[in-house]
mmCIF file of C-alpha atoms in Angstrom:
data_model
loop_
_atom_site.group_PDB
_atom_site.id
_atom_site.type_symbol
_atom_site.label_atom_id
_atom_site.label_comp_id
_atom_site.label_asym_id
_atom_site.label_seq_id
_atom_site.Cartn_x
_atom_site.Cartn_y
_atom_site.Cartn_z
ATOM 1 C CA UNK T 1305 -19.266 -5.412 -6.508
ATOM 2 C CA UNK T 1306 -15.686 -6.279 -7.356
ATOM 3 C CA UNK T 1307 -13.728 -8.752 -5.245
ATOM 4 C CA UNK T 1308 -11.285 -6.459 -3.405
ATOM 5 C CA UNK T 1309 -8.188 -7.506 -1.472
ATOM 6 C CA UNK T 1310 -6.404 -4.909 0.655
ATOM 7 C CA UNK T 1311 -2.864 -5.686 1.775
ATOM 8 C CA UNK T 1312 -1.648 -3.587 4.694
ATOM 9 C CA UNK T 1313 2.128 -3.363 4.471
ATOM 10 C CA UNK T 1314 2.687 -1.266 7.599
ATOM 11 C CA UNK T 1315 5.196 -3.106 9.830
ATOM 12 C CA UNK T 1316 3.540 -1.948 13.082
ATOM 13 C CA UNK T 1317 -0.008 -0.840 12.359
ATOM 14 C CA UNK T 1318 -0.919 -0.244 16.012
ATOM 15 C CA UNK T 1319 1.321 2.863 16.070
ATOM 16 C CA UNK T 1320 0.011 4.332 12.800
ATOM 17 C CA UNK T 1321 -2.866 6.768 13.050
ATOM 18 C CA UNK T 1322 -2.939 7.391 9.289
ATOM 19 C CA UNK T 1323 -2.746 3.838 7.943
ATOM 20 C CA UNK T 1324 -5.011 2.449 10.658
ATOM 21 C CA UNK T 1325 -7.622 5.130 9.904
ATOM 22 C CA UNK T 1326 -7.437 4.449 6.158
ATOM 23 C CA UNK T 1327 -7.964 0.721 6.724
ATOM 24 C CA UNK T 1328 -10.880 1.353 9.108
ATOM 25 C CA UNK T 1329 -12.521 3.669 6.568
ATOM 26 C CA UNK T 1330 -11.986 1.147 3.768
ATOM 27 C CA UNK T 1331 -13.488 -1.643 5.899
ATOM 28 C CA UNK T 1332 -16.548 0.508 6.562
ATOM 29 C CA UNK T 1333 -16.962 1.576 2.915
ATOM 30 C CA UNK T 1334 -16.190 -1.877 1.490
ATOM 31 C CA UNK T 1335 -17.545 -4.440 3.989
ATOM 32 C CA UNK T 1336 -17.065 -7.321 1.532
ATOM 33 C CA UNK T 1337 -13.387 -6.504 0.968
ATOM 34 C CA UNK T 1338 -10.753 -8.758 2.511
ATOM 35 C CA UNK T 1339 -8.139 -6.852 4.514
ATOM 36 C CA UNK T 1340 -4.911 -8.683 5.273
ATOM 37 C CA UNK T 1341 -2.742 -6.944 7.860
ATOM 38 C CA UNK T 1342 0.684 -8.423 7.263
ATOM 39 C CA UNK T 1343 2.123 -7.256 10.596
ATOM 40 C CA UNK T 1344 -0.601 -9.115 12.507
ATOM 41 C CA UNK T 1345 -0.707 -12.201 10.289
ATOM 42 C CA UNK T 1346 3.061 -12.605 10.076
ATOM 43 C CA UNK T 1347 4.848 -10.972 13.017
ATOM 44 C CA UNK T 1348 7.739 -13.353 12.331
ATOM 45 C CA UNK T 1349 7.759 -12.412 8.618
ATOM 46 C CA UNK T 1350 7.181 -16.079 7.686
ATOM 47 C CA UNK T 1351 4.452 -15.863 5.049
ATOM 48 C CA UNK T 1352 1.948 -18.596 4.259
ATOM 49 C CA UNK T 1353 2.626 -18.359 0.538
ATOM 50 C CA UNK T 1354 -0.226 -20.673 -0.489
ATOM 51 C CA UNK T 1355 -2.778 -18.684 1.565
ATOM 52 C CA UNK T 1356 -1.531 -15.367 0.223
ATOM 53 C CA UNK T 1357 -1.535 -16.587 -3.367
ATOM 54 C CA UNK T 1358 -5.086 -17.931 -2.933
ATOM 55 C CA UNK T 1359 -6.274 -14.544 -1.625
ATOM 56 C CA UNK T 1360 -4.566 -12.736 -4.493
ATOM 57 C CA UNK T 1361 -5.902 -15.169 -7.103
ATOM 58 C CA UNK T 1362 -9.546 -14.619 -6.166
ATOM 59 C CA UNK T 1363 -9.246 -10.807 -6.063
ATOM 60 C CA UNK T 1364 -10.169 -8.578 -8.981
ATOM 61 C CA UNK T 1365 -8.685 -5.485 -7.358
ATOM 62 C CA UNK T 1366 -5.629 -5.496 -5.087
ATOM 63 C CA UNK T 1367 -4.759 -2.503 -2.912
ATOM 64 C CA UNK T 1368 -1.351 -2.091 -1.312
ATOM 65 C CA UNK T 1369 -1.777 0.255 1.671
ATOM 66 C CA UNK T 1370 1.548 1.353 3.113
ATOM 67 C CA UNK T 1371 3.595 4.227 4.508
ATOM 68 C CA UNK T 1372 6.743 5.445 2.805
ATOM 69 C CA UNK T 1373 9.784 4.193 4.706
ATOM 70 C CA UNK T 1374 13.005 5.720 3.472
ATOM 71 C CA UNK T 1375 11.335 6.714 0.177
ATOM 72 C CA UNK T 1376 10.058 3.218 -0.490
ATOM 73 C CA UNK T 1377 7.557 0.639 0.669
ATOM 74 C CA UNK T 1378 8.356 -0.874 4.084
ATOM 75 C CA UNK T 1379 10.538 -3.961 4.201
ATOM 76 C CA UNK T 1380 7.546 -6.097 5.242
ATOM 77 C CA UNK T 1381 5.682 -5.290 2.027
ATOM 78 C CA UNK T 1382 8.803 -5.730 -0.099
ATOM 79 C CA UNK T 1383 9.476 -9.130 1.498
ATOM 80 C CA UNK T 1384 5.840 -10.094 0.909
ATOM 81 C CA UNK T 1385 6.303 -9.337 -2.782
ATOM 82 C CA UNK T 1386 9.590 -11.273 -2.872
ATOM 83 C CA UNK T 1387 8.134 -14.367 -1.186
ATOM 84 C CA UNK T 1388 4.578 -14.482 -2.591
ATOM 85 C CA UNK T 1389 4.797 -13.189 -6.169
ATOM 86 C CA UNK T 1390 6.805 -16.115 -7.479
ATOM 87 C CA UNK T 1391 8.123 -16.845 -10.952
ATOM 88 C CA UNK T 1392 5.810 -19.251 -12.716
ATOM 89 C CA UNK T 1393 2.857 -18.026 -10.683
ATOM 90 C CA UNK T 1394 2.881 -14.207 -10.791
ATOM 91 C CA UNK T 1395 5.196 -13.675 -13.748
ATOM 92 C CA UNK T 1396 7.210 -15.522 -16.354
ATOM 93 C CA UNK T 1397 5.986 -17.669 -19.231
ATOM 94 C CA UNK T 1398 3.562 -19.629 -17.027
ATOM 95 C CA UNK T 1399 2.987 -16.890 -14.461
ATOM 96 C CA UNK T 1400 -0.397 -15.460 -15.301
ATOM 97 C CA UNK T 1401 -2.277 -15.715 -11.979
ATOM 98 C CA UNK T 1402 -2.475 -11.920 -11.649
ATOM 99 C CA UNK T 1403 -2.853 -10.927 -15.297
ATOM 100 C CA UNK T 1404 -5.542 -8.303 -15.813
ATOM 101 C CA UNK T 1405 -6.061 -7.581 -12.110
ATOM 102 C CA UNK T 1406 -6.060 -3.964 -10.983
ATOM 103 C CA UNK T 1407 -3.382 -2.853 -8.513
ATOM 104 C CA UNK T 1408 -3.901 0.304 -6.487
ATOM 105 C CA UNK T 1409 -0.936 1.773 -4.618
ATOM 106 C CA UNK T 1410 -2.120 3.788 -1.610
ATOM 107 C CA UNK T 1411 0.731 5.411 0.296
ATOM 108 C CA UNK T 1412 1.163 7.806 3.171
ATOM 109 C CA UNK T 1413 4.163 10.019 3.835
ATOM 110 C CA UNK T 1414 5.037 11.736 7.068
ATOM 111 C CA UNK T 1415 6.859 14.641 5.456
ATOM 112 C CA UNK T 1416 4.910 17.586 4.058
ATOM 113 C CA UNK T 1417 4.140 17.658 0.346
ATOM 114 C CA UNK T 1418 6.301 20.733 -0.316
ATOM 115 C CA UNK T 1419 9.412 18.559 0.246
ATOM 116 C CA UNK T 1420 8.332 16.185 -2.531
ATOM 117 C CA UNK T 1421 9.210 18.397 -5.491
ATOM 118 C CA UNK T 1422 12.041 18.439 -8.005
ATOM 119 C CA UNK T 1423 13.367 21.701 -6.538
ATOM 120 C CA UNK T 1424 12.979 20.650 -2.878
ATOM 121 C CA UNK T 1425 14.744 18.335 -0.429
ATOM 122 C CA UNK T 1426 13.456 15.008 -1.773
ATOM 123 C CA UNK T 1427 13.887 15.989 -5.470
ATOM 124 C CA UNK T 1428 11.016 13.720 -6.538
ATOM 125 C CA UNK T 1429 7.242 13.572 -6.224
ATOM 126 C CA UNK T 1430 5.750 10.636 -4.270
ATOM 127 C CA UNK T 1431 4.643 8.620 -7.334
ATOM 128 C CA UNK T 1432 8.240 8.596 -8.577
ATOM 129 C CA UNK T 1433 9.257 6.683 -5.449
ATOM 130 C CA UNK T 1434 6.701 4.010 -6.413
ATOM 131 C CA UNK T 1435 8.127 3.414 -9.874
ATOM 132 C CA UNK T 1436 9.471 -0.031 -8.961
ATOM 133 C CA UNK T 1437 5.996 -1.091 -7.804
ATOM 134 C CA UNK T 1438 4.510 0.042 -11.111
ATOM 135 C CA UNK T 1439 7.203 -1.951 -12.924
ATOM 136 C CA UNK T 1440 6.493 -4.990 -10.734
ATOM 137 C CA UNK T 1441 2.788 -4.719 -11.655
ATOM 138 C CA UNK T 1442 3.656 -4.557 -15.340
ATOM 139 C CA UNK T 1443 5.845 -7.659 -15.044
ATOM 140 C CA UNK T 1444 2.876 -9.472 -13.468
ATOM 141 C CA UNK T 1445 0.592 -8.198 -16.277
ATOM 142 C CA UNK T 1446 -1.480 -6.230 -13.766
ATOM 143 C CA UNK T 1447 -3.096 -2.871 -14.453
ATOM 144 C CA UNK T 1448 -1.548 -0.373 -12.051
ATOM 145 C CA UNK T 1449 -3.611 2.719 -11.251
ATOM 146 C CA UNK T 1450 -1.844 6.024 -10.571
ATOM 147 C CA UNK T 1451 -0.567 6.133 -6.992
ATOM 148 C CA UNK T 1452 -2.929 7.580 -4.397
ATOM 149 C CA UNK T 1453 -0.988 9.316 -1.667
ATOM 150 C CA UNK T 1454 -1.177 11.873 1.103
ATOM 151 C CA UNK T 1455 1.768 13.733 2.602
ATOM 152 C CA UNK T 1456 2.048 15.367 6.005
ATOM 153 C CA UNK T 1457 0.707 12.305 7.795
ATOM 154 C CA UNK T 1458 3.150 12.311 10.723
ATOM 155 C CA UNK T 1459 1.544 12.077 14.137
ATOM 156 C CA UNK T 1460 3.410 10.847 17.211
ATOM 157 C CA UNK T 1461 1.310 9.984 20.255
ATOM 158 C CA UNK T 1462 2.413 12.011 23.274
ATOM 159 C CA UNK T 1463 4.552 14.354 21.159
ATOM 160 C CA UNK T 1464 2.324 15.870 18.464
ATOM 161 C CA UNK T 1465 -0.539 18.146 19.472
ATOM 162 C CA UNK T 1466 -4.074 16.767 19.235
ATOM 163 C CA UNK T 1467 -4.797 19.157 16.354
ATOM 164 C CA UNK T 1468 -2.252 17.240 14.258
ATOM 165 C CA UNK T 1469 -4.000 13.965 15.041
ATOM 166 C CA UNK T 1470 -7.346 15.474 14.017
ATOM 167 C CA UNK T 1471 -5.856 16.687 10.721
ATOM 168 C CA UNK T 1472 -4.172 13.338 10.002
ATOM 169 C CA UNK T 1473 -7.426 11.454 10.623
ATOM 170 C CA UNK T 1474 -9.326 13.788 8.279
ATOM 171 C CA UNK T 1475 -6.689 13.407 5.546
ATOM 172 C CA UNK T 1476 -6.651 9.616 6.040
ATOM 173 C CA UNK T 1477 -10.423 9.408 5.615
ATOM 174 C CA UNK T 1478 -10.175 11.521 2.458
ATOM 175 C CA UNK T 1479 -7.489 9.205 1.095
ATOM 176 C CA UNK T 1480 -9.697 6.180 1.797
ATOM 177 C CA UNK T 1481 -12.478 7.863 -0.198
ATOM 178 C CA UNK T 1482 -10.088 8.308 -3.138
ATOM 179 C CA UNK T 1483 -9.154 4.615 -2.938
ATOM 180 C CA UNK T 1484 -12.836 3.606 -2.935
ATOM 181 C CA UNK T 1485 -13.429 5.828 -5.953
ATOM 182 C CA UNK T 1486 -10.483 4.266 -7.797
ATOM 183 C CA UNK T 1487 -11.778 0.773 -7.006
ATOM 184 C CA UNK T 1488 -15.019 1.761 -8.696
ATOM 185 C CA UNK T 1489 -13.245 3.092 -11.802
ATOM 186 C CA UNK T 1490 -12.785 0.573 -14.597
#
């Protein structure tokens, strides 16, 4: 089995039905995988760069699990990239620590999929919003898989009906299965 590292970039995982369910399903399907929940490890956003780089270095496959926030990865995940993926380590002439590793982008979006079209409100499909992450992976000489995503994942405790929660959980489990399948590919 491949050495898998899953980075949860949700800034407040305890309020996320979708991302929490995906991580639980991944933990069950991949018991040897390391799951690092950035919001729990670093509530002050002060990363232990050496520990994070060590976890990344030993991984063969890295999964970024995150929700779209304003058509992008959350600030916590972006800051993690800024602070941990340093020049000379992750990229640059001497930066080869991540070369050849597989990166899987697994994203959730609250809005329904019909809004993520060229002729709709958001004017782009979800993978287009992840372009900068694909470019970041290329700079680090990583192999970035096509984005795995699910739309319509909004559920608000006490506001949304229970049927929405049931649907979100089912879609989250299906997304986790797609991530597991991608981990097994190549």
